[in-house]
Coordinates of C-alpha atoms and ligand atoms in Angstrom, one line a residue:
M1 CA 45.8 -54.6 -37.0
C2 CA 45.5 -53.7 -33.4
G3 CA 45.7 -56.4 -30.7
I4 CA 43.2 -56.7 -27.9
I5 CA 43.5 -58.6 -24.6
G6 CA 41.3 -58.7 -21.6
Y7 CA 41.0 -60.7 -18.3
I8 CA 38.6 -61.2 -15.4
G9 CA 39.0 -63.9 -12.8
P10 CA 41.0 -64.9 -9.8
R11 CA 44.5 -64.3 -11.2
Q12 CA 46.4 -61.0 -11.1
A13 CA 45.5 -59.4 -14.4
Y14 CA 48.8 -57.6 -15.2
P15 CA 51.0 -60.7 -15.9
V16 CA 48.2 -62.2 -18.0
L17 CA 47.8 -58.9 -20.0
L18 CA 51.5 -58.5 -20.5
K19 CA 52.0 -62.1 -21.7
G20 CA 49.0 -61.7 -24.0
L21 CA 50.3 -58.5 -25.6
K22 CA 53.5 -60.3 -26.3
R23 CA 51.6 -63.1 -28.0
L24 CA 49.9 -60.5 -30.2
E25 CA 53.2 -58.7 -31.2
Y26 CA 53.4 -60.6 -34.5
R27 CA 50.3 -58.7 -35.7
G28 CA 52.4 -55.5 -36.1
Y29 CA 51.9 -52.4 -33.9
D30 CA 53.4 -49.1 -32.8
S31 CA 52.2 -48.6 -29.3
A32 CA 51.0 -50.6 -26.3
G33 CA 49.0 -50.1 -23.1
I34 CA 47.0 -51.7 -20.3
A35 CA 44.3 -50.7 -17.8
V36 CA 43.9 -52.5 -14.5
L37 CA 41.2 -52.0 -11.8
D38 CA 41.9 -52.5 -8.1
R39 CA 39.6 -49.9 -6.5
E40 CA 41.4 -47.3 -8.7
L41 CA 41.3 -47.6 -12.5
R42 CA 44.8 -47.1 -13.7
I43 CA 46.1 -46.9 -17.3
F44 CA 49.7 -47.4 -18.4
K45 CA 50.5 -46.8 -22.1
C46 CA 53.2 -45.6 -24.4
R47 CA 54.4 -45.5 -28.0
G48 CA 56.8 -48.4 -28.7
K49 CA 57.0 -52.1 -27.9
V50 CA 55.5 -54.1 -25.1
S51 CA 59.0 -54.1 -23.6
D52 CA 58.9 -50.3 -23.6
L53 CA 55.6 -50.5 -21.8
E54 CA 57.2 -52.7 -19.1
N55 CA 60.0 -50.1 -18.7
H56 CA 57.4 -47.3 -18.6
I57 CA 55.6 -49.1 -15.8
N58 CA 59.0 -49.5 -14.3
G59 CA 58.2 -51.8 -11.4
V60 CA 55.2 -49.9 -10.1
P61 CA 53.0 -52.6 -8.5
V62 CA 50.1 -53.2 -10.8
T63 CA 47.5 -55.1 -8.8
G64 CA 44.0 -56.1 -9.7
T65 CA 42.2 -59.2 -11.1
I66 CA 40.4 -57.4 -13.9
G67 CA 42.1 -55.6 -16.8
I68 CA 42.4 -54.9 -20.5
G69 CA 45.4 -54.4 -22.8
H70 CA 46.1 -53.3 -26.4
T71 CA 48.7 -53.1 -29.1
R72 CA 47.9 -50.3 -31.4
W73 CA 48.3 -50.3 -35.2
A74 CA 47.5 -46.6 -35.8
T75 CA 44.6 -45.7 -38.1
H76 CA 43.5 -42.3 -36.8
G77 CA 46.1 -40.2 -35.0
E78 CA 49.8 -40.5 -35.0
P79 CA 51.6 -43.2 -33.1
N80 CA 52.4 -41.6 -29.7
D81 CA 51.8 -42.0 -26.0
V82 CA 48.6 -40.0 -26.0
N83 CA 47.0 -41.9 -28.9
A84 CA 47.9 -45.3 -27.5
H85 CA 45.1 -47.3 -26.0
P86 CA 43.4 -47.8 -23.5
H87 CA 41.4 -44.5 -23.5
F88 CA 39.6 -43.0 -20.6
S89 CA 36.2 -41.4 -20.6
G90 CA 36.0 -37.8 -19.3
S91 CA 35.7 -38.8 -15.6
G92 CA 38.4 -41.5 -15.9
N93 CA 35.9 -44.1 -14.7
I94 CA 35.7 -45.9 -18.0
A95 CA 38.6 -47.4 -20.0
I96 CA 38.2 -48.7 -23.5
I97 CA 40.3 -50.5 -26.1
H98 CA 39.4 -50.9 -29.7
N99 CA 40.5 -52.5 -32.9
G100 CA 38.9 -51.1 -36.1
I101 CA 37.8 -47.8 -37.5
F102 CA 34.8 -45.6 -36.5
E103 CA 33.9 -43.8 -39.7
N104 CA 31.6 -41.2 -38.0
Y105 CA 33.8 -40.3 -35.0
N106 CA 34.2 -36.7 -36.1
S107 CA 30.5 -36.0 -36.1
L108 CA 30.1 -37.8 -32.7
K109 CA 33.1 -35.8 -31.3
K110 CA 31.5 -32.5 -32.4
E111 CA 28.3 -33.4 -30.6
L112 CA 30.2 -34.4 -27.4
L113 CA 32.3 -31.2 -27.5
K114 CA 29.0 -29.3 -27.6
R115 CA 28.1 -31.2 -24.4
N116 CA 31.4 -30.0 -22.8
H117 CA 33.4 -33.1 -23.3
S118 CA 37.1 -32.5 -23.8
F119 CA 39.5 -34.9 -25.5
T120 CA 43.1 -35.6 -25.0
S121 CA 43.8 -37.7 -28.1
D122 CA 43.2 -37.6 -31.9
T123 CA 41.7 -41.1 -31.9
D124 CA 38.3 -42.3 -32.9
T125 CA 38.4 -44.7 -29.9
E126 CA 38.4 -42.0 -27.2
V127 CA 35.2 -40.7 -28.6
L128 CA 33.4 -44.0 -27.8
A129 CA 34.6 -43.9 -24.2
H130 CA 33.1 -40.4 -23.8
L131 CA 29.9 -41.4 -25.6
I132 CA 29.3 -44.4 -23.3
E133 CA 29.8 -42.2 -20.2
D134 CA 27.6 -39.4 -21.7
I135 CA 24.8 -42.0 -22.2
R136 CA 25.3 -43.4 -18.7
Q137 CA 25.1 -40.0 -17.1
H138 CA 22.1 -38.7 -19.1
E139 CA 20.0 -41.9 -19.5
K140 CA 21.0 -43.4 -16.1
T141 CA 21.6 -46.8 -17.7
D142 CA 23.8 -49.6 -16.6
L143 CA 27.2 -50.2 -18.4
F144 CA 25.8 -52.8 -20.8
E145 CA 22.9 -50.7 -21.9
A146 CA 25.1 -47.6 -22.3
V147 CA 27.6 -49.6 -24.5
R148 CA 24.7 -51.0 -26.5
I149 CA 23.1 -47.6 -27.1
A150 CA 26.5 -46.1 -28.0
L151 CA 27.2 -48.8 -30.5
N152 CA 23.9 -48.2 -32.3
E153 CA 25.3 -44.7 -33.0
I154 CA 28.6 -45.9 -34.3
I155 CA 29.3 -46.5 -38.1
G156 CA 32.3 -48.6 -38.8
A157 CA 34.3 -51.6 -37.7
Y158 CA 35.2 -52.5 -34.1
A159 CA 36.2 -55.0 -31.6
I160 CA 36.0 -53.3 -28.2
V161 CA 36.4 -54.1 -24.5
V162 CA 35.1 -51.7 -21.9
L163 CA 36.2 -51.6 -18.2
S164 CA 34.4 -49.4 -15.7
K165 CA 35.5 -48.4 -12.1
D166 CA 31.8 -48.6 -11.1
H167 CA 31.6 -52.2 -12.3
P168 CA 34.7 -54.0 -10.9
D169 CA 33.3 -57.4 -11.7
T170 CA 32.3 -56.9 -15.3
L171 CA 33.9 -56.6 -18.7
I172 CA 31.8 -55.7 -21.7
A173 CA 33.0 -56.7 -25.2
A174 CA 31.5 -56.1 -28.6
K175 CA 32.4 -56.9 -32.2
K176 CA 31.6 -55.7 -35.7
S177 CA 33.9 -56.7 -38.6
S178 CA 37.0 -56.9 -36.4
P179 CA 37.8 -60.3 -34.7
L180 CA 37.2 -60.9 -31.0
V181 CA 37.6 -64.3 -29.2
I182 CA 36.5 -65.1 -25.6
G183 CA 38.3 -67.8 -23.7
I184 CA 36.2 -69.5 -21.1
G185 CA 38.2 -70.8 -18.1
K186 CA 37.3 -72.0 -14.6
D187 CA 35.7 -68.9 -13.0
E188 CA 37.7 -66.7 -15.4
F189 CA 37.3 -65.2 -18.9
F190 CA 40.0 -64.2 -21.4
L191 CA 39.4 -61.8 -24.3
A192 CA 41.7 -61.4 -27.4
S193 CA 41.8 -60.5 -31.0
D194 CA 42.8 -64.0 -31.9
P195 CA 43.2 -67.2 -29.9
T196 CA 47.0 -67.0 -29.5
P197 CA 47.0 -65.4 -26.0
I198 CA 44.2 -67.6 -24.8
V199 CA 45.2 -71.1 -25.8
E200 CA 47.6 -71.6 -22.9
Y201 CA 44.8 -71.1 -20.4
T202 CA 41.8 -72.7 -22.0
R203 CA 40.8 -74.3 -25.3
N204 CA 37.1 -73.4 -24.8
V205 CA 36.3 -70.3 -26.8
V206 CA 33.4 -68.3 -28.2
Y207 CA 34.0 -66.3 -31.4
L208 CA 31.8 -63.2 -31.1
E209 CA 29.7 -62.6 -34.2
D210 CA 29.0 -59.1 -35.7
D211 CA 26.7 -56.9 -33.7
E212 CA 27.1 -59.1 -30.6
I213 CA 27.9 -57.8 -27.1
A214 CA 29.3 -60.1 -24.5
I215 CA 28.8 -59.5 -20.7
L216 CA 31.6 -61.2 -18.7
Q217 CA 30.9 -61.2 -15.0
R218 CA 32.9 -62.7 -12.2
N219 CA 31.7 -66.2 -11.2
Q220 CA 28.8 -66.0 -13.7
E221 CA 28.2 -67.7 -17.1
I222 CA 29.0 -65.7 -20.2
K223 CA 26.0 -63.7 -21.5
I224 CA 25.7 -62.5 -25.1
R225 CA 23.1 -60.0 -26.4
T226 CA 22.9 -58.2 -29.7
I227 CA 23.1 -54.5 -30.2
K228 CA 19.3 -54.7 -30.7
N229 CA 19.2 -56.2 -27.2
R230 CA 18.2 -59.8 -28.2
E231 CA 19.7 -62.6 -26.2
K232 CA 22.0 -65.0 -28.0
T233 CA 23.2 -68.5 -26.9
P234 CA 27.0 -68.6 -26.7
Y235 CA 28.5 -71.2 -29.1
I236 CA 31.5 -72.7 -27.3
Q237 CA 34.2 -74.2 -29.6
E238 CA 37.4 -76.2 -28.8
L239 CA 40.6 -74.4 -30.0
E240 CA 43.2 -75.8 -32.3
L241 CA 46.4 -76.1 -30.2
N242 CA 49.1 -75.3 -32.7
L243 CA 50.2 -71.8 -31.6
E244 CA 52.1 -71.0 -34.8
L245 CA 49.1 -72.0 -36.9
L246 CA 46.9 -69.8 -34.7
E247 CA 49.1 -66.8 -35.3
K248 CA 48.5 -67.3 -39.1
G249 CA 44.8 -67.6 -38.6
G250 CA 45.1 -71.3 -39.6
F251 CA 47.0 -70.6 -42.8
Q252 CA 50.4 -72.2 -43.4
H253 CA 52.1 -68.8 -44.1
F254 CA 51.4 -65.1 -43.5
M255 CA 51.5 -64.5 -47.2
L256 CA 48.6 -66.9 -47.8
K257 CA 46.7 -65.4 -44.9
E258 CA 47.2 -61.9 -46.4
I259 CA 46.1 -63.1 -49.9
Y260 CA 42.9 -64.3 -48.3
E261 CA 42.5 -61.1 -46.2
Q262 CA 42.1 -59.1 -49.4
P263 CA 38.3 -58.9 -49.4
R264 CA 38.5 -57.3 -46.0
S265 CA 41.6 -55.2 -46.7
I266 CA 40.1 -53.8 -49.9
R267 CA 36.8 -53.1 -48.0
D268 CA 38.8 -51.3 -45.3
S269 CA 40.7 -49.3 -48.0
M270 CA 37.3 -48.0 -49.2
R271 CA 35.6 -47.7 -45.8
G272 CA 34.1 -44.2 -45.3
R273 CA 35.4 -43.1 -48.7
I274 CA 32.7 -44.2 -51.2
D275 CA 29.0 -44.2 -51.4
A276 CA 27.8 -45.6 -54.7
S277 CA 24.1 -45.0 -54.0
K278 CA 24.9 -41.2 -53.6
G279 CA 27.6 -41.1 -56.2
I280 CA 30.2 -40.0 -53.7
V281 CA 33.9 -40.5 -53.4
S282 CA 35.6 -38.6 -50.5
L283 CA 39.2 -38.8 -49.4
G284 CA 39.5 -36.7 -46.3
G285 CA 43.3 -37.0 -46.2
I286 CA 43.8 -35.1 -49.5
K287 CA 40.8 -32.7 -49.1
E288 CA 43.0 -29.7 -48.7
Y289 CA 44.9 -30.6 -51.9
E290 CA 41.9 -31.8 -54.0
R291 CA 41.9 -28.7 -56.1
K292 CA 45.6 -29.1 -56.8
L293 CA 45.1 -32.7 -57.8
I294 CA 42.1 -31.8 -60.1
N295 CA 44.0 -29.0 -61.8
A296 CA 47.3 -30.9 -62.0
K297 CA 49.2 -30.4 -65.3
R298 CA 51.0 -33.7 -64.6
I299 CA 51.1 -36.4 -61.9
I300 CA 54.3 -38.1 -61.2
I301 CA 54.1 -41.4 -59.3
A302 CA 57.3 -42.5 -57.4
A303 CA 57.6 -45.9 -55.8
C304 CA 59.6 -49.1 -55.8
G305 CA 58.8 -52.8 -56.5
T306 CA 55.2 -53.8 -56.1
S307 CA 54.3 -50.3 -55.2
W308 CA 55.7 -49.2 -58.5
H309 CA 53.5 -51.7 -60.2
A310 CA 50.5 -50.2 -58.4
G311 CA 51.7 -46.8 -59.6
L312 CA 51.7 -48.1 -63.2
V313 CA 48.0 -49.2 -62.8
G314 CA 47.5 -45.6 -61.4
E315 CA 48.9 -44.2 -64.7
Y316 CA 46.2 -46.1 -66.7
L317 CA 43.5 -45.0 -64.2
F318 CA 44.4 -41.2 -64.0
E319 CA 44.9 -41.0 -67.8
D320 CA 41.9 -43.1 -68.8
L321 CA 39.4 -41.7 -66.3
A322 CA 40.6 -38.2 -65.3
R323 CA 42.6 -37.4 -68.5
I324 CA 45.6 -36.2 -66.4
P325 CA 49.0 -37.0 -67.8
V326 CA 51.0 -39.3 -65.6
E327 CA 54.6 -40.4 -65.4
V328 CA 55.6 -43.4 -63.2
E329 CA 59.1 -43.3 -61.9
Y330 CA 61.3 -45.8 -60.1
A331 CA 62.1 -43.7 -57.0
S332 CA 65.6 -45.0 -57.1
E333 CA 66.2 -43.5 -60.5
F334 CA 64.0 -40.4 -60.0
R335 CA 66.0 -39.3 -57.0
Y336 CA 69.3 -39.2 -58.8
R337 CA 68.5 -37.9 -62.2
N338 CA 67.7 -34.2 -61.3
P339 CA 64.1 -34.4 -62.7
V340 CA 62.4 -31.3 -64.0
L341 CA 59.6 -30.4 -61.5
S342 CA 57.5 -27.4 -60.8
E343 CA 54.7 -26.2 -58.4
T344 CA 52.1 -27.4 -60.8
D345 CA 53.3 -31.0 -60.4
I346 CA 51.6 -33.5 -58.1
V347 CA 53.9 -36.3 -56.9
I348 CA 52.2 -39.4 -55.5
A349 CA 54.5 -41.5 -53.4
I350 CA 53.3 -45.1 -52.9
S351 CA 54.8 -47.2 -50.2
Q352 CA 53.4 -50.0 -48.0
S353 CA 56.0 -49.6 -45.3
G354 CA 56.4 -45.9 -45.7
E355 CA 60.1 -46.4 -44.9
T356 CA 61.6 -47.3 -48.3
A357 CA 64.7 -45.2 -48.5
D358 CA 64.6 -44.5 -52.2
T359 CA 61.0 -43.4 -52.1
L360 CA 61.6 -41.2 -49.1
A361 CA 64.5 -39.5 -50.9
A362 CA 62.3 -39.0 -54.0
V363 CA 59.7 -37.3 -51.8
E364 CA 62.3 -35.0 -50.2
L365 CA 63.7 -34.1 -53.7
A366 CA 60.2 -33.4 -55.1
K367 CA 59.3 -31.3 -52.1
A368 CA 62.5 -29.3 -52.5
K369 CA 61.6 -28.6 -56.1
G370 CA 58.2 -27.2 -55.1
A371 CA 55.9 -30.1 -56.1
T372 CA 52.9 -31.1 -54.0
I373 CA 53.3 -34.6 -52.5
I374 CA 50.5 -37.0 -51.9
G375 CA 51.2 -40.2 -50.1
I376 CA 49.6 -43.6 -50.3
C377 CA 51.0 -45.6 -47.4
N378 CA 49.9 -48.5 -45.2
V379 CA 51.8 -47.7 -42.0
V380 CA 50.3 -44.7 -40.3
G381 CA 52.8 -42.1 -39.1
S382 CA 55.6 -43.7 -41.2
S383 CA 58.5 -41.5 -42.5
I384 CA 57.1 -41.2 -46.0
A385 CA 53.5 -40.5 -44.7
R386 CA 54.9 -37.8 -42.5
A387 CA 57.0 -36.3 -45.3
T388 CA 54.1 -35.7 -47.6
N389 CA 51.7 -32.7 -47.8
A390 CA 48.7 -35.0 -47.7
G391 CA 47.7 -38.6 -48.3
S392 CA 45.3 -41.5 -48.0
Y393 CA 46.3 -44.6 -46.0
T394 CA 45.5 -48.0 -47.5
H395 CA 44.3 -49.4 -44.1
A396 CA 45.3 -52.9 -45.3
G397 CA 46.5 -53.8 -41.8
P398 CA 50.0 -55.0 -41.1
E399 CA 51.5 -57.0 -44.0
I400 CA 53.9 -59.5 -42.5
G401 CA 54.8 -61.5 -45.6
V402 CA 57.8 -60.0 -47.4
A403 CA 55.9 -60.5 -50.7
S404 CA 53.4 -57.7 -50.9
T405 CA 49.9 -58.9 -51.8
K406 CA 47.0 -57.2 -49.9
A407 CA 48.9 -53.9 -49.8
F408 CA 49.1 -54.0 -53.7
T409 CA 45.4 -54.4 -54.1
A410 CA 44.7 -51.8 -51.4
Q411 CA 47.0 -49.3 -53.2
I412 CA 45.2 -49.9 -56.5
T413 CA 41.9 -49.4 -54.7
V414 CA 43.0 -46.0 -53.3
L415 CA 44.4 -45.0 -56.7
T416 CA 41.1 -45.9 -58.3
L417 CA 39.2 -43.7 -55.7
M418 CA 41.6 -40.8 -56.4
A419 CA 41.2 -41.1 -60.2
L420 CA 37.5 -41.3 -59.9
L421 CA 37.3 -38.3 -57.6
A422 CA 39.5 -36.3 -60.0
A423 CA 37.5 -37.5 -63.1
N424 CA 34.2 -36.6 -61.5
K425 CA 35.4 -33.1 -60.5
R426 CA 36.9 -32.6 -63.9
G427 CA 33.9 -33.9 -65.7
T428 CA 36.1 -36.2 -67.9
L429 CA 33.9 -39.3 -67.2
P430 CA 30.3 -39.7 -68.3
Q431 CA 28.2 -39.8 -65.1
S432 CA 26.8 -43.2 -66.1
R433 CA 30.3 -44.8 -66.2
F434 CA 31.3 -43.0 -63.0
R435 CA 28.3 -44.3 -61.1
Q436 CA 28.7 -47.8 -62.6
L437 CA 32.3 -47.8 -61.5
L438 CA 31.4 -46.9 -58.0
V439 CA 28.8 -49.7 -57.8
E440 CA 31.3 -52.2 -59.2
L441 CA 34.1 -50.9 -56.9
E442 CA 31.8 -51.4 -53.8
S443 CA 31.2 -55.0 -54.9
I444 CA 34.9 -55.8 -55.7
P445 CA 35.6 -57.4 -52.3
D446 CA 32.9 -60.1 -53.1
K447 CA 34.4 -60.6 -56.5
V448 CA 37.9 -61.0 -54.9
N449 CA 36.3 -63.7 -52.8
E450 CA 35.1 -65.4 -55.9
V451 CA 38.5 -65.4 -57.4
L452 CA 40.0 -66.8 -54.2
G453 CA 37.7 -69.8 -55.0
T454 CA 40.1 -70.7 -57.9
D455 CA 42.8 -71.5 -55.4
K456 CA 42.6 -75.3 -55.9
Q457 CA 42.7 -74.9 -59.7
V458 CA 45.7 -72.6 -59.4
K459 CA 47.4 -75.1 -57.1
K460 CA 47.1 -77.9 -59.7
I461 CA 48.7 -75.6 -62.3
A462 CA 51.5 -74.8 -59.8
R463 CA 52.2 -78.5 -59.4
I464 CA 52.7 -78.9 -63.1
F465 CA 55.1 -75.9 -63.4
Q466 CA 56.9 -76.0 -60.1
N467 CA 60.2 -77.1 -61.6
T468 CA 60.1 -74.7 -64.6
K469 CA 63.3 -72.6 -65.0
N470 CA 61.7 -69.5 -66.7
F471 CA 58.3 -67.8 -67.0
L472 CA 57.0 -65.0 -69.2
Y473 CA 54.0 -62.9 -68.0
L474 CA 52.2 -60.9 -70.7
G475 CA 49.4 -58.4 -70.5
R476 CA 48.1 -55.4 -72.3
G477 CA 46.6 -52.1 -71.1
Y478 CA 45.5 -52.2 -67.5
N479 CA 46.9 -55.8 -67.3
F480 CA 50.4 -54.9 -68.4
P481 CA 51.3 -53.8 -64.8
V482 CA 49.7 -57.0 -63.5
A483 CA 52.0 -59.0 -65.7
L484 CA 55.0 -57.3 -64.2
E485 CA 53.6 -57.8 -60.7
G486 CA 52.9 -61.5 -61.3
A487 CA 56.5 -62.0 -62.5
L488 CA 57.9 -60.2 -59.5
K489 CA 55.8 -62.4 -57.1
L490 CA 57.1 -65.6 -58.7
K491 CA 60.7 -64.3 -58.8
E492 CA 60.9 -63.1 -55.2
I493 CA 59.4 -66.2 -53.4
S494 CA 60.2 -69.2 -55.7
Y495 CA 63.5 -67.9 -57.1
I496 CA 62.3 -68.9 -60.6
H497 CA 63.4 -66.4 -63.3
A498 CA 60.3 -64.6 -64.6
E499 CA 59.8 -61.5 -66.8
G500 CA 56.7 -59.4 -67.4
Y501 CA 56.2 -57.6 -70.7
P502 CA 53.5 -55.8 -72.6
A503 CA 52.2 -58.6 -74.8
A504 CA 52.8 -56.7 -78.0
E505 CA 56.5 -56.5 -77.2
M506 CA 56.9 -60.2 -77.9
K507 CA 57.8 -59.7 -81.5
H508 CA 60.5 -57.2 -80.6
G509 CA 62.7 -59.9 -79.1
P510 CA 61.3 -62.0 -76.3
I511 CA 59.5 -64.3 -78.7
A512 CA 62.9 -65.8 -79.5
L513 CA 62.7 -67.3 -76.0
I514 CA 59.6 -69.4 -76.7
D515 CA 59.8 -73.1 -76.8
D516 CA 58.1 -76.0 -75.0
E517 CA 60.1 -75.3 -71.9
M518 CA 58.8 -71.7 -71.6
P519 CA 55.4 -71.3 -70.0
V520 CA 53.7 -68.0 -70.8
V521 CA 51.1 -66.5 -68.4
F522 CA 48.7 -64.3 -70.4
I523 CA 46.4 -61.9 -68.5
A524 CA 43.9 -62.0 -71.3
T525 CA 40.6 -60.6 -70.0
K526 CA 37.9 -59.7 -72.5
K527 CA 38.8 -56.0 -72.5
G528 CA 40.8 -53.5 -74.4
A529 CA 43.0 -55.0 -77.1
Y530 CA 41.5 -58.4 -76.6
E531 CA 41.7 -59.5 -80.3
K532 CA 45.4 -58.5 -80.3
I533 CA 46.2 -60.6 -77.3
I534 CA 44.6 -63.6 -79.0
S535 CA 47.1 -63.2 -81.8
N536 CA 49.9 -63.0 -79.3
I537 CA 48.7 -66.3 -77.7
E538 CA 48.6 -67.9 -81.2
E539 CA 52.2 -66.7 -81.8
V540 CA 53.3 -68.5 -78.6
K541 CA 51.3 -71.6 -79.4
A542 CA 52.8 -71.8 -82.8
R543 CA 56.2 -72.0 -81.1
K544 CA 55.1 -74.8 -78.7
G545 CA 55.0 -72.4 -75.7
K546 CA 52.7 -73.5 -72.9
V547 CA 49.9 -71.0 -72.3
I548 CA 48.4 -70.3 -68.8
S549 CA 45.7 -67.6 -69.2
I550 CA 43.7 -65.5 -66.8
I551 CA 40.4 -65.0 -68.6
T552 CA 37.0 -63.4 -68.2
A553 CA 34.5 -65.8 -66.9
G554 CA 32.7 -67.5 -69.9
D555 CA 35.4 -66.6 -72.5
T556 CA 35.8 -69.8 -74.6
D557 CA 38.0 -68.3 -77.3
V558 CA 41.1 -67.8 -75.1
K559 CA 40.3 -70.9 -73.1
K560 CA 40.4 -73.0 -76.3
L561 CA 43.8 -71.7 -77.1
S562 CA 45.2 -72.1 -73.6
D563 CA 46.7 -75.2 -72.0
Y564 CA 45.4 -73.9 -68.6
S565 CA 43.0 -71.1 -67.8
I566 CA 41.6 -69.4 -64.7
E567 CA 38.4 -67.5 -64.9
I568 CA 37.7 -64.2 -63.1
P569 CA 34.4 -62.3 -62.9
D570 CA 33.7 -59.7 -65.7
V571 CA 34.2 -56.2 -64.3
D572 CA 34.9 -52.8 -65.9
E573 CA 38.4 -52.7 -67.5
A574 CA 39.6 -50.2 -64.9
L575 CA 38.9 -52.6 -62.1
V576 CA 40.3 -55.8 -63.7
P577 CA 43.8 -55.5 -62.1
I578 CA 42.4 -55.9 -58.5
L579 CA 41.0 -59.3 -59.6
S580 CA 43.5 -60.5 -62.3
V581 CA 46.4 -60.3 -59.8
I582 CA 44.9 -62.7 -57.3
P583 CA 45.5 -66.0 -59.3
L584 CA 49.1 -64.8 -59.9
Q585 CA 49.6 -64.3 -56.2
L586 CA 48.3 -67.8 -55.6
L587 CA 50.4 -69.3 -58.4
S588 CA 53.6 -67.9 -57.1
Y589 CA 52.7 -68.9 -53.5
H590 CA 51.9 -72.5 -54.3
I591 CA 55.0 -72.9 -56.6
A592 CA 57.2 -71.5 -53.9
V593 CA 55.7 -73.8 -51.2
M594 CA 56.2 -76.8 -53.5
R595 CA 59.8 -75.8 -54.0
G596 CA 60.3 -75.7 -50.3
C597 CA 61.1 -71.9 -50.3
D598 CA 60.7 -69.7 -47.2
V599 CA 57.6 -68.0 -48.5
D600 CA 57.3 -65.4 -45.7
Q601 CA 61.0 -64.6 -45.5
P602 CA 62.5 -65.2 -49.0
R603 CA 66.3 -65.2 -49.2
N604 CA 68.1 -61.9 -49.7
L605 CA 64.9 -59.9 -49.1
A606 CA 63.6 -57.5 -46.4
K607 CA 60.1 -56.4 -45.9
S608 CA 61.1 -52.8 -45.9
V609 CA 64.2 -51.6 -47.9
T610 CA 65.3 -48.8 -45.6
V611 CA 68.8 -48.9 -47.0
E612 CA 69.9 -47.5 -50.4
Ligands
AGP1 C1 57.1 -56.7 -53.2 O1 56.5 -58.0 -53.0 C2 58.4 -56.5 -52.5 N1 58.4 -56.9 -51.2 C3 59.1 -55.2 -52.8 O2 59.2 -55.0 -54.2 C4 58.3 -54.0 -52.2 O3 57.1 -53.7 -52.9 C5 59.2 -52.7 -52.4 O4 60.4 -52.9 -51.6 C6 58.5 -51.4 -51.9 O5 58.2 -51.5 -50.6 P1 57.2 -50.3 -50.0 O6 55.9 -50.5 -50.7 O7 57.2 -50.6 -48.5 O8 57.9 -49.0 -50.3

């Protein structure tokens, strides 16, 4: 996610902004910038780190006691100097920083272009700066009113701070779906995306709520109004002091924070791409290649690790819903085995980091053989994203924990959208199921929230099995890839040996492993070959294996057979993986913590495997 910082008070703003941006670096970013007002409104910004920004400023005196700063995690527009924030309005009298996504920025930009605005960047943020200025000029309003009117035209998520040359004693901040905290000092205000840059100056903070606008004026009390212009009483809280805990949003590890971010990250991966009430799925990033996807003779999915598991869910989605044959390839194998490819093939490359060497090499090979490449990446402007013909970003925000969690569910969400789009265009799915899937998909974030509510239960199970030497994870159909993912999560952060298998494979060998020392995790939701998986559970029980099951809420049959079970809401079979993986993420997390493992930085692992 982007990082926001703002200051107004008696201090020189530049040092406060710079230090604040450094505090926000842990959030992940690709560019940085500041704007400071001291008679002139000046912006300094560039691609790269905060240290690169300092070099870019290169000792130029930056004076002024009011300013804003930003670390950018690109969502719209490549990471480069021009797209970095802050952004100016047309006159250069307004500067703005933004964390979030404006879904309707293209239509607003078209309107502003008609009114002779010209833009320098590809970002959605710059459009808001011009819109605010346009309103101020045409409706002769003050800064607050112009911001308020503009925000009523915006669709999407935002945390913004606006600085105007004509209002040297005022900062305007607003929030919807992206976090914004206001620090209240003695005759000074601090703004930030989270409390980490604020806590060293003051512990008194106001967390802005959605649709609220804060007016911060020198030597005045904070004022808060809604975008419907109703006054709100600021609720001042006292901050937790532990900086490290603050960086993790109060969670003990980034991994747990990212597991809990999944309702938001899944919502963001769908933002602007689905409208169940209208029966619409739209993926702007692959529009140009939609026809090729719909007419594909075959889809090849190339990825590694967790992304490969997401690809396996993709196989079930595209074949079940869109009836397009799919092959899922380990990129590391695909790139070396001289695969047979042609122009009619679509290759989907899935990568959270967008920098995995094997996946990048697979993309280059497929391109050389004439295939069309579609990317599903999380890092905007990453090498794999840039190497593809088209793609859809997952918009999950930076994933700091080495073990991939929110990226996985965001990847599956994007794959579901792609498969539904193809199915609808190919007419391979009855309209009733298509519409029902859209309605259920829109409500999935709330259901993920419900599953997160099983955390305490999962922790109890983790405590019982924390010293186990081996685990088996079994699933069928859509849940087979989830079994593989659950096993990988446990392996990579707790160092316990775990294997995932299709449940029916047990009788072809693995059942020899079963004894009272071998817990078996069954993903046994009441879908697909449900009756068959019951027999697999009975086979394990007959050999004294311990059974932990992930079941559909209300299912008593599997519950009776299990030693421990976790219930998840009943959803369409195609959407089960997004929910059934959550308890497995939590199980691996708690076992790893109980074993004293370094959850965020497991031994021998890197977040992005850029070497072969
Ligand atoms: C997953 O938890 C691991 N960190 C690893 O398997 C990862 O998924 C794999 O290295 C692929 O990374 P990518 O998605 O960035 O390409």
